[in-house]
Every structure is written in structure tokens, then in C-alpha cells.
PDB file of C-alpha atoms in Angstrom:
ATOM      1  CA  UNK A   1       0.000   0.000   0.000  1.00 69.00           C
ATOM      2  CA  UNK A   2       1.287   3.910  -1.150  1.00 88.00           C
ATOM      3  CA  UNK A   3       1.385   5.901   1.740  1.00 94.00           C
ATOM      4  CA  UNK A   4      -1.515   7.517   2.738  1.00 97.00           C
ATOM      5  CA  UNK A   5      -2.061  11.203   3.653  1.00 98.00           C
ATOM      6  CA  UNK A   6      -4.074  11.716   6.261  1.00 98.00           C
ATOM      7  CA  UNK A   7      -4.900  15.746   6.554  1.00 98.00           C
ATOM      8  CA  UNK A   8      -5.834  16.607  10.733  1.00 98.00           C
ATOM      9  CA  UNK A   9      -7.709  19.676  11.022  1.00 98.00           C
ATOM     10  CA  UNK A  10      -7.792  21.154  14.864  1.00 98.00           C
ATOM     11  CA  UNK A  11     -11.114  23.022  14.949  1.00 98.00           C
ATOM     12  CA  UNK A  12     -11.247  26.792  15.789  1.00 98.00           C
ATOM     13  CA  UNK A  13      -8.206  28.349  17.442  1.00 98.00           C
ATOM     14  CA  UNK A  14      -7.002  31.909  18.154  1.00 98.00           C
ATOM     15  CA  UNK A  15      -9.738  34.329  18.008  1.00 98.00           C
ATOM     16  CA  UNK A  16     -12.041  31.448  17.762  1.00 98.00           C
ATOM     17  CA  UNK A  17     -12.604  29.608  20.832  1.00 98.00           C
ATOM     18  CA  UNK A  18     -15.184  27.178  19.817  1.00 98.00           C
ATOM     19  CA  UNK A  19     -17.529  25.991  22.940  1.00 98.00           C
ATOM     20  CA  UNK A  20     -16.562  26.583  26.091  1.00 97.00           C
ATOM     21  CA  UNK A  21     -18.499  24.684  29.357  1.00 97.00           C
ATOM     22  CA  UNK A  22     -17.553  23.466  32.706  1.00 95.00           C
ATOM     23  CA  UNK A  23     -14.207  25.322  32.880  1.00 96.00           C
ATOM     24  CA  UNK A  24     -13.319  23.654  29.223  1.00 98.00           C
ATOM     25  CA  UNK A  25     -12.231  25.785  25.764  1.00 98.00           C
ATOM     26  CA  UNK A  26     -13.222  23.699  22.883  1.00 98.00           C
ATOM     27  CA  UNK A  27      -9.544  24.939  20.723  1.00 98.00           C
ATOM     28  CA  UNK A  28      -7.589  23.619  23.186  1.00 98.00           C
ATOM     29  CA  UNK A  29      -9.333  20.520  23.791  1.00 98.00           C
ATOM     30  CA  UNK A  30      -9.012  19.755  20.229  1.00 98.00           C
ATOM     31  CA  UNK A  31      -5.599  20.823  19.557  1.00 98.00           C
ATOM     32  CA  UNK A  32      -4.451  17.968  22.575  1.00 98.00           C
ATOM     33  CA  UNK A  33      -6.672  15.343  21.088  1.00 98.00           C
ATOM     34  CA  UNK A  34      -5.682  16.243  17.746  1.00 98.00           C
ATOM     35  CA  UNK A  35      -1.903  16.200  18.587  1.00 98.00           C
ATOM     36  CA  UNK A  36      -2.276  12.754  20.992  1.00 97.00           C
ATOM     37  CA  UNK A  37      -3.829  11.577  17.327  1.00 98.00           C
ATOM     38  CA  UNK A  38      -1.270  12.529  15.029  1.00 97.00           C
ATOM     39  CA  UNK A  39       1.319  11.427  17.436  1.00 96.00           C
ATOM     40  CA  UNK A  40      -0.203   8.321  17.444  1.00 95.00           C
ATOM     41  CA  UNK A  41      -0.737   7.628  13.453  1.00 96.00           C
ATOM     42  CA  UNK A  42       3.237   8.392  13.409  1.00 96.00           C
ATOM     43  CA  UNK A  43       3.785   6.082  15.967  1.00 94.00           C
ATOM     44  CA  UNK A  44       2.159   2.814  15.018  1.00 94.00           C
ATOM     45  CA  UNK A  45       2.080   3.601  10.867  1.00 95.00           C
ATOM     46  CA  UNK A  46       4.622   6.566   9.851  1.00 95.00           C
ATOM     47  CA  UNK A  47       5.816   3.867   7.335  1.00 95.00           C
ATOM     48  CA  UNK A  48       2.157   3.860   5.770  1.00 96.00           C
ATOM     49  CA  UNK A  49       0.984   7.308   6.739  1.00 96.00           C
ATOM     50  CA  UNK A  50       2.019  10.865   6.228  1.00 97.00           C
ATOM     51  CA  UNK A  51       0.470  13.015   8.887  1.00 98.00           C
ATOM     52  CA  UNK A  52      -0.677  16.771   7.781  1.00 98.00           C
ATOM     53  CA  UNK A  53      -1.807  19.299  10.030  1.00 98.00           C
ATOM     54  CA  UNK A  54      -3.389  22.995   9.476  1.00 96.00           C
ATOM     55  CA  UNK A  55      -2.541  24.332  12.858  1.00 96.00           C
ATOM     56  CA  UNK A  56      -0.562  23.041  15.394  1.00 96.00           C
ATOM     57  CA  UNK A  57      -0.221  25.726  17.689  1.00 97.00           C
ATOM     58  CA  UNK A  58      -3.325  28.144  18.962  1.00 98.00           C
ATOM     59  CA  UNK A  59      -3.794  30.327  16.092  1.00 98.00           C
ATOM     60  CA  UNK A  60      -6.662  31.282  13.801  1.00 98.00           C
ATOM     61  CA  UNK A  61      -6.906  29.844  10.468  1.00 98.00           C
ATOM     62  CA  UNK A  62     -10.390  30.089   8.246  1.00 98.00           C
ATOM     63  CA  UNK A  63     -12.443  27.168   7.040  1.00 98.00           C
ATOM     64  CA  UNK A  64     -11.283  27.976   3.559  1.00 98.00           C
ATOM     65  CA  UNK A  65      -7.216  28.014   4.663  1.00 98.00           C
ATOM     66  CA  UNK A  66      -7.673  25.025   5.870  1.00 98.00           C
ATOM     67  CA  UNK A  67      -9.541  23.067   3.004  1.00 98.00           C
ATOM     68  CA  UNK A  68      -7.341  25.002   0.794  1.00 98.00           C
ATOM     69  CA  UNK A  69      -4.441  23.602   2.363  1.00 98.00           C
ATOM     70  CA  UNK A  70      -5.536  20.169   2.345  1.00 98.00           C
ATOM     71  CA  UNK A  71      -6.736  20.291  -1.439  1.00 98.00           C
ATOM     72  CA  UNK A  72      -3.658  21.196  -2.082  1.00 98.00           C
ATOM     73  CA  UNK A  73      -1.283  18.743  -0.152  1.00 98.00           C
ATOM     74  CA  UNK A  74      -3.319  16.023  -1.609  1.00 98.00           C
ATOM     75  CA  UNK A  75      -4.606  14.354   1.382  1.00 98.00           C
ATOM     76  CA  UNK A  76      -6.356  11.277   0.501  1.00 98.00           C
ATOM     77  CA  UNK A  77      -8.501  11.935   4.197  1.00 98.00           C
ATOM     78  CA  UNK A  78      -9.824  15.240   6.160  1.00 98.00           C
ATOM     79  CA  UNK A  79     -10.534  14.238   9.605  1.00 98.00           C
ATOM     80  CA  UNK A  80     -11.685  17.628  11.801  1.00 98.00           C
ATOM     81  CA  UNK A  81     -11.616  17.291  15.289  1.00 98.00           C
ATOM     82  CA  UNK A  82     -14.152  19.304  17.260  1.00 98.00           C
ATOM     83  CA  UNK A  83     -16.154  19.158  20.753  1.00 98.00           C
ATOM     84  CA  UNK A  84     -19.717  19.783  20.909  1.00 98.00           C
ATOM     85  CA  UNK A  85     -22.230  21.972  22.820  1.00 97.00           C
ATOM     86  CA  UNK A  86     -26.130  21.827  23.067  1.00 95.00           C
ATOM     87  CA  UNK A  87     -26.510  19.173  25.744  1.00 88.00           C
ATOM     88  CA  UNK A  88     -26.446  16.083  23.624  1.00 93.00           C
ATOM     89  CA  UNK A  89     -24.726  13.224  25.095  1.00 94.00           C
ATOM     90  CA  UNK A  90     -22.756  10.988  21.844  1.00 96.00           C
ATOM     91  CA  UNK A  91     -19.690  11.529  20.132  1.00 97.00           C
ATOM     92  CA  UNK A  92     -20.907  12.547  16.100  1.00 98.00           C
ATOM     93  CA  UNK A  93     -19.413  11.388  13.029  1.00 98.00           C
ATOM     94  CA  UNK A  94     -20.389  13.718   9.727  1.00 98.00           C
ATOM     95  CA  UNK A  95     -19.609  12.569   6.543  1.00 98.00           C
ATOM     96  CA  UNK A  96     -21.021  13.967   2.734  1.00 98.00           C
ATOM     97  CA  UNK A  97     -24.379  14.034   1.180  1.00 98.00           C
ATOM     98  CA  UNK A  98     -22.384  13.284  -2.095  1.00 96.00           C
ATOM     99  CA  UNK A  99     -22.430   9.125  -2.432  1.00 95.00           C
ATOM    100  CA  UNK A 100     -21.769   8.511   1.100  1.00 94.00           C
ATOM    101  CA  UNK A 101     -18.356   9.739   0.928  1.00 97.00           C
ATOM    102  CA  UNK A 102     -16.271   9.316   3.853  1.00 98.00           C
ATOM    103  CA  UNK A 103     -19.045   7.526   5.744  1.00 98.00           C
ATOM    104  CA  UNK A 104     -16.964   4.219   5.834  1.00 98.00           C
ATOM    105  CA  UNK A 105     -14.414   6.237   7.632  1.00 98.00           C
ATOM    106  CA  UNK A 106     -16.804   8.217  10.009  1.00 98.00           C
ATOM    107  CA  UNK A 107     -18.210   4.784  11.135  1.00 98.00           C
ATOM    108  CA  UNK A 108     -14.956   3.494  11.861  1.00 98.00           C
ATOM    109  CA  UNK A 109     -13.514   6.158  13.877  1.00 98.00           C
ATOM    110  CA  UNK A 110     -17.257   6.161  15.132  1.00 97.00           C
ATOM    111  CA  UNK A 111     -17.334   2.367  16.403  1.00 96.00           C
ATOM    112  CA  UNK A 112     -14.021   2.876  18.002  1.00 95.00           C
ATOM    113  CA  UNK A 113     -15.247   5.343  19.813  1.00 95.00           C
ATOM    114  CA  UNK A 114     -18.038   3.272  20.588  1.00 92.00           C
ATOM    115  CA  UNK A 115     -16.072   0.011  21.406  1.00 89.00           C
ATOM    116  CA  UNK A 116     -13.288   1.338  23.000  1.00 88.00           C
ATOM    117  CA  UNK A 117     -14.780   4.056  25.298  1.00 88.00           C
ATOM    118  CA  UNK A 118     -18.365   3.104  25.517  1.00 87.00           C
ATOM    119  CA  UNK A 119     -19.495   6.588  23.736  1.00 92.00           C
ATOM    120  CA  UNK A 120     -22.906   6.591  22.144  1.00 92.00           C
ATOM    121  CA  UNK A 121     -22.775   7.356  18.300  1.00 95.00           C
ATOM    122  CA  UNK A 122     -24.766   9.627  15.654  1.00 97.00           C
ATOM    123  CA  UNK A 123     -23.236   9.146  12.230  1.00 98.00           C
ATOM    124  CA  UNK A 124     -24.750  11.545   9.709  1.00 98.00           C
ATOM    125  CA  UNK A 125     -24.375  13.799   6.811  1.00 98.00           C
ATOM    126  CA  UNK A 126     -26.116  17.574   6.556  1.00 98.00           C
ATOM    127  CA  UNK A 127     -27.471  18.913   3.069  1.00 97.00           C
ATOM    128  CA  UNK A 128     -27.057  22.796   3.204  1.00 97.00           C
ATOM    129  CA  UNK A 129     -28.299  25.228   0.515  1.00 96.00           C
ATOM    130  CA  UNK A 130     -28.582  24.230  -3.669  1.00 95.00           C
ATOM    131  CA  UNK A 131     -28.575  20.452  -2.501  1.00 95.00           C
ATOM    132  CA  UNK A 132     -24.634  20.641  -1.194  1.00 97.00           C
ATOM    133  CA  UNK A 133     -23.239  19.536   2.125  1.00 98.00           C
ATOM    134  CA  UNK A 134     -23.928  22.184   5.006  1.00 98.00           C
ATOM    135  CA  UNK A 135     -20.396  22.023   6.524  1.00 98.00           C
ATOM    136  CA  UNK A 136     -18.045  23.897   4.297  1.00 98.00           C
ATOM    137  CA  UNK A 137     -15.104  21.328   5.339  1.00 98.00           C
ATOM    138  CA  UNK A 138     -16.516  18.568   3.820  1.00 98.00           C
ATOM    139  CA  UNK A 139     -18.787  20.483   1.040  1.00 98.00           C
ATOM    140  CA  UNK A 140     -14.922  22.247  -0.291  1.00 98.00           C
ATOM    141  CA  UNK A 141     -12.657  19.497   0.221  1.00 98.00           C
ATOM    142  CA  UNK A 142     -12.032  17.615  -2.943  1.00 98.00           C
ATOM    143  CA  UNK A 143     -11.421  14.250  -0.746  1.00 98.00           C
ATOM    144  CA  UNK A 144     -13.514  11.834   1.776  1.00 98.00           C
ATOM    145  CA  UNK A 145     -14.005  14.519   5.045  1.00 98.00           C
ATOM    146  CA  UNK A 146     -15.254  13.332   7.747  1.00 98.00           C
ATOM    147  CA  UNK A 147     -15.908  16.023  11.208  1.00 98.00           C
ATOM    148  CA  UNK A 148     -15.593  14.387  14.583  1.00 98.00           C
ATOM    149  CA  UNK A 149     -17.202  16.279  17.504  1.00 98.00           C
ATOM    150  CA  UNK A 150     -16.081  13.584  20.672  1.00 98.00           C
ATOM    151  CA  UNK A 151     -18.367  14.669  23.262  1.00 97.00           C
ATOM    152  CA  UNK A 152     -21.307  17.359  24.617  1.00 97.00           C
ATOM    153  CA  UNK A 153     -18.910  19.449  26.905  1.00 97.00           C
ATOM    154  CA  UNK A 154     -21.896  21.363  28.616  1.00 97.00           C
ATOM    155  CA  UNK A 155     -23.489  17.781  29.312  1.00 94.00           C
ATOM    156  CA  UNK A 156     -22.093  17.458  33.101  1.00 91.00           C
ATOM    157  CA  UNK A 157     -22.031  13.854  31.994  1.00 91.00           C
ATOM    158  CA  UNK A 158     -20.762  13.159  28.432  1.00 93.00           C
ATOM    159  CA  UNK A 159     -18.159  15.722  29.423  1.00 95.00           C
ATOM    160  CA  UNK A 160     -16.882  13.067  31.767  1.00 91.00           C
ATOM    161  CA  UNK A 161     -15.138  11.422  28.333  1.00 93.00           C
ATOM    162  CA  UNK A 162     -12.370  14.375  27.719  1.00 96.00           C
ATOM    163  CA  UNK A 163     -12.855  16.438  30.979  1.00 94.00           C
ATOM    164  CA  UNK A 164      -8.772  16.402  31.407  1.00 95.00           C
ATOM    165  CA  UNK A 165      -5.532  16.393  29.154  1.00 96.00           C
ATOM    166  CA  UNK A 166      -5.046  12.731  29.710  1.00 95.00           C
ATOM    167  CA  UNK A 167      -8.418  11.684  28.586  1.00 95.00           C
ATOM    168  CA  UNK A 168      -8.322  14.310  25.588  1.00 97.00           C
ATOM    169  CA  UNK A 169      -5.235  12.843  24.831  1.00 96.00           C
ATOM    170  CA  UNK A 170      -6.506   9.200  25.211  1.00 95.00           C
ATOM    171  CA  UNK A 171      -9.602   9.873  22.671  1.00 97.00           C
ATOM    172  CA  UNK A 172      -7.126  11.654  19.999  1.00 97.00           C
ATOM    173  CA  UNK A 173      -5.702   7.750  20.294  1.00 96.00           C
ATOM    174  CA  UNK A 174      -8.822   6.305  19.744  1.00 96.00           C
ATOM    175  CA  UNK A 175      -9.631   8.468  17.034  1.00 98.00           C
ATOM    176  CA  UNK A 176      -6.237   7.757  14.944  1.00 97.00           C
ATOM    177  CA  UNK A 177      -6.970   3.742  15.577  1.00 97.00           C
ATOM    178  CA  UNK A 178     -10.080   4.076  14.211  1.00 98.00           C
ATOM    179  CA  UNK A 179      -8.116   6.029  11.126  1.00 98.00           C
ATOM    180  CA  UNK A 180      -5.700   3.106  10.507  1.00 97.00           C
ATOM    181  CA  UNK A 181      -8.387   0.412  10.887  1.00 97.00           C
ATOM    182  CA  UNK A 182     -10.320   2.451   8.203  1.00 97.00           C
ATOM    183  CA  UNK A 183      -7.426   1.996   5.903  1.00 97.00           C
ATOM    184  CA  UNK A 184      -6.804  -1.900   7.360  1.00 96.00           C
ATOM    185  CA  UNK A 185      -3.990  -1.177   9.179  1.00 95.00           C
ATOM    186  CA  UNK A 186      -3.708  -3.397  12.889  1.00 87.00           C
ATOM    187  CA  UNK A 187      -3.523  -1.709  15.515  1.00 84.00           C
ATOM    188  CA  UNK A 188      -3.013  -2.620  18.795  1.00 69.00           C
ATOM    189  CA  UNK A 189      -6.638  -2.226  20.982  1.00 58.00           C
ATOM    190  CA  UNK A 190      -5.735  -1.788  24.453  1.00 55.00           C
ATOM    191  CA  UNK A 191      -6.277   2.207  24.786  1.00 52.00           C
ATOM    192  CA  UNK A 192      -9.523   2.150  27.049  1.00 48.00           C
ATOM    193  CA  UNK A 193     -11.310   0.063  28.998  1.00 45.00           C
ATOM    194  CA  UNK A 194     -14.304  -1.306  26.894  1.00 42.00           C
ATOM    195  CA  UNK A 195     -18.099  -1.050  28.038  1.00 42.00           C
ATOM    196  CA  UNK A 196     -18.781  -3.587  30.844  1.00 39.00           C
ATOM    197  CA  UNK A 197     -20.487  -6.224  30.074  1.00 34.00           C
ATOM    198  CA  UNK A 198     -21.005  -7.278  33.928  1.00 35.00           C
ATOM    199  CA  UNK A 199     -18.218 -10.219  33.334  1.00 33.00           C
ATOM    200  CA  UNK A 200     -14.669  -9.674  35.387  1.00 35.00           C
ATOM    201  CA  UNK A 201     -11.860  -9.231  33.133  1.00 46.00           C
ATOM    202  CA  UNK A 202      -7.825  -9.627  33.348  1.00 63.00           C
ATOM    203  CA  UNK A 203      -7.451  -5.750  32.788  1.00 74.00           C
ATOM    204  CA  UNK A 204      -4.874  -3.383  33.984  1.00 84.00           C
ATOM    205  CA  UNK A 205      -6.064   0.168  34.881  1.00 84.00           C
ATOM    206  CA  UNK A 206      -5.006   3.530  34.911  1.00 87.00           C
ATOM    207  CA  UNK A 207      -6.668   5.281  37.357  1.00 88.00           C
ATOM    208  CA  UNK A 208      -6.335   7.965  40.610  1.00 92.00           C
ATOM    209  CA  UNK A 209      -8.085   5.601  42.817  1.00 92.00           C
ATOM    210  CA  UNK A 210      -9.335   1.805  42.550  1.00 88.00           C
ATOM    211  CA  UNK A 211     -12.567   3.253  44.053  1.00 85.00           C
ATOM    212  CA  UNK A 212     -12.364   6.473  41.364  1.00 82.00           C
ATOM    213  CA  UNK A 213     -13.838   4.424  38.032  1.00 73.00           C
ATOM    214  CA  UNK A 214     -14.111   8.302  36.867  1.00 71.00           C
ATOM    215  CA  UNK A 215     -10.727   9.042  37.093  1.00 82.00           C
ATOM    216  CA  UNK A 216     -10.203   5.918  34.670  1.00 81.00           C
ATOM    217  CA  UNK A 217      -7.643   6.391  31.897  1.00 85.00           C
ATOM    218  CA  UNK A 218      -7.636   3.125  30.204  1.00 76.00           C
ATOM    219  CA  UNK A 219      -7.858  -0.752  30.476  1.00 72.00           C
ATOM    220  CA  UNK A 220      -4.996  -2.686  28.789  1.00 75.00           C
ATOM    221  CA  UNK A 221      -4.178  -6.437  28.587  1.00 71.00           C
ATOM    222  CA  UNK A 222      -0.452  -5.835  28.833  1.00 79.00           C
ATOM    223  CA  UNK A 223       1.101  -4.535  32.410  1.00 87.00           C
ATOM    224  CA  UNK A 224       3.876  -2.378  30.390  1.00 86.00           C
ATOM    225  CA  UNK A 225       1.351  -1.241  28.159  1.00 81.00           C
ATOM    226  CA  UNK A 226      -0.677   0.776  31.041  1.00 85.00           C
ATOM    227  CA  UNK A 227       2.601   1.697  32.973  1.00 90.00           C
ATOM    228  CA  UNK A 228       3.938   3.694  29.684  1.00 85.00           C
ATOM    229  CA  UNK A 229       0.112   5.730  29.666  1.00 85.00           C
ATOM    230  CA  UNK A 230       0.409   6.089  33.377  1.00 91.00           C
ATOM    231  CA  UNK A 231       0.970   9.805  33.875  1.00 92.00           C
ATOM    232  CA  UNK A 232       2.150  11.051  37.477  1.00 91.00           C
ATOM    233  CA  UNK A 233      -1.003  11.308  39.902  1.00 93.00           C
ATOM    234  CA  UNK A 234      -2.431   7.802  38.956  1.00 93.00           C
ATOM    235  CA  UNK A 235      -1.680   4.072  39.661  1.00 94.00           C
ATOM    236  CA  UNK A 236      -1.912   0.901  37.817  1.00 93.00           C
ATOM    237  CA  UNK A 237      -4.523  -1.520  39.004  1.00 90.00           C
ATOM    238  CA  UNK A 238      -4.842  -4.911  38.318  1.00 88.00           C
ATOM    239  CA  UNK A 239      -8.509  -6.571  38.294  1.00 78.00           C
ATOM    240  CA  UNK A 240      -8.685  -7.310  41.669  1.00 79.00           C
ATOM    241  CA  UNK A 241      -7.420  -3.596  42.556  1.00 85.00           C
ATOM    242  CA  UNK A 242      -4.109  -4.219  43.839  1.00 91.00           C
ATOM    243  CA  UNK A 243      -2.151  -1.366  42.713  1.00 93.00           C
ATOM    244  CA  UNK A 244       0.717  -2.542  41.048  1.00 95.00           C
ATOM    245  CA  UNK A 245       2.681   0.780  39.922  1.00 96.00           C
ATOM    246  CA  UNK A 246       4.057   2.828  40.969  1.00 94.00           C
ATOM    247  CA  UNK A 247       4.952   0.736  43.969  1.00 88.00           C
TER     248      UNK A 247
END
């Protein structure tokens, strides 16, 4: 397989804050997901992927800089990263009106989002004015565009998904897995703890407290796996909550 280029676009930044709820600024949020994604798409496939960005810093760019930019880099994807306001509580995946494009890849970003972090998904497209797609990122990109908007941050509890840097940066992971399974890349699942299905499982967790779920971080099969996402402040758990690191 060619190498694939996969075009990130941070929503908002600078001037443009985006939402802001519960003490949260939606630019920043997306930048840190949106850099925790990239990072990760380098990681795990920079032999497959090339990773383009149109901001990487907090700065103001327009929607036509940006699908400007992509058009002409040549991205074969356009994957915008947002967070959503209007008390909904589901991560949304919008793709085009025109033939369904880029709705294979919204649904697999989508159902990792799903699997992986238990968030409910709404996977859509939005016709606009003279029968064209409403959202000018996907309606002026020449490639499939999908937008991504993880969570409701003025929902007190679907905020609870990306309510701190490590979780933001968790979901950006999710998001680029879901990127490379889209293109049939393996990847390697153990990011977050899946939905419970009532049944005990041999999971390692990353979390403040044993007693915290909340503060959860992940679930992972492999010990050295959650030690290297263990960031100072929480402790690995094993499934009978015996902290095992730090020790």
C-alpha cells in the first residue's frame, strides 16, 4: 500500500474559541486530542501514513485556509476534530451528502469510539443550501471529510469522556486507531477500557483511585502497556485492585 495522507484539522483556534463549558475551551481541547492523534498515526504507521496538520499551535486559520491547504497537499482523508455543545450526550461522526463519501471512515472512527470508550454514536451527513453539504469542510474538500465532535462538553455527563488532558489525549488515540483500521492497518486495541459487560476481566487500569472508576484512563491487557500511559497522579490496578505501579 502507497502511503496515505491523512490531513488533521484542529477546529477553531485563536480568536475562535469554539464551545466553552464546565471550565473547558473547545480549541484547546481539540488541539491535545488532535496532537495525541497525530502522534499516534506516526507512531504505530509513519511507514504507511504521512500526517498533515493545518494548525498546530493556537492560532486562527479560516475554514477555507484550511480546506485550501488540504486540497492542495493532496490528502487522501480530512478528519476535523471538534467538541460539541447543546446538551447532547454521543460523540458525532459527519460525513457527505455526495455518495456517502467518507461515511466508511466516520463509522470506523465512530465504532471505536463506541467500542473502546463506551461513547454513544450519531453518524450523519447535513445537506445545506442548492442540494450541497452544510459544513463547508466537507462540502470544499475535494477528498472523503469526515468532522468528529467527541463529546457534549456542557453535558455534566458526556463531558466526563475528555474532561482532562489525559483523557483528551486518550480519545485523539482512539480516534487515529479508528483512522488506521479504516485503511486496514492493525492496531493494537488496548487504549480504554471497553463497556462492561457485567463479566470480570484480566485488565490493567489507569486510574487515581481503585474506588475512582471516573478518574479511569484506560484498560490494557499488557502490564507495560498501562505503565507507559500512566501519567504522574495515577496508579496501575490490576482486576482485583491491587495497585501494582508505581509501587
Amino acid at each position: 500500500m502507497s502511503k496515505k495522507n491523512v490531513f488533521l484539522d484542529y477546529g477553531h483556534g485563536g480568536s475562535d474559541s469554539g464551545a466553552c463549558a464546565n471550565g473547558l475551551v473547545e480549541k484547546t481541547m481539540n488541539l491535545i486530542t488532535g496532537e495525541a492523534c497525530r502522534q499516534e498515526l506516526l507512531d504505530l504507521a509513519g511507514d504507511k501514513i504521512n500526517v498533515l496538520t493545518a494548525r498546530r499551535s493556537d492560532v486562527f486559520m479560516s475554514l477555507s485556509e484550511r480546506t485550501t491547504m488540504a486540497n492542495n497537499l493532496k490528502a487522501d482523508c480530512f478528519v476535523s476534530i471538534h467538541h460539541n455543545a447543546g446538551g447532547g450526550d454521543r460523540g458525532e461522526y459527519i460525513h457527505s451528502i455526495v455518495a456517502d463519501m467518507g461515511k466508511s471512515l466516520a463509522n470506523h472512527i465512530g465504532d471505536e469510539m463506541q467500542t473502546v470508550l463506551g461513547q454513544q454514536k450519531k453518524v450523519y451527513s447535513k445537506q445545506g443550501d442548492y442540494n450541497r453539504d452544510y459544513y463547508h469542510v466537507i462540502r470544499e474538500t475535494v477528498m472523503e471529510a469526515v468532522i468528529v465532535e467527541v463529546c457534549f462538553i456542557d453535558n455534566a455527563t458526556d463531558v466526563q469522556i475528555a474532561d482532562t488532558v489525559e483523557k483528551q489525549k486518550r480519545n485523539g488515540r482512539v480516534i487515529a486507531h479508528g483512522i488506521l483500521k479504516y485503511y486496514g492497518i492493525d492496531v493494537n486495541n488496548d487504549t480504554a477500557e471497553k463497556p462492561s459487560t457485567g463479566v470480570s476481566s484480566n485488565l490493567y487500569r489507569v486510574r487515581k483511585t481503585w474506588e475512582d472508576a471516573k478518574s479511569q484512563l484506560g484498560a490494557y491487557s499488557i502490564l507495560e502497556n498501562a505503565k507507559k500511559n500512566c501519567p504522574s497522579g495515577y496508579f496501575v490496578f490490576d482486576s482485583k485492585g491491587t495497585k501494582v505501579y508505581p509501587v
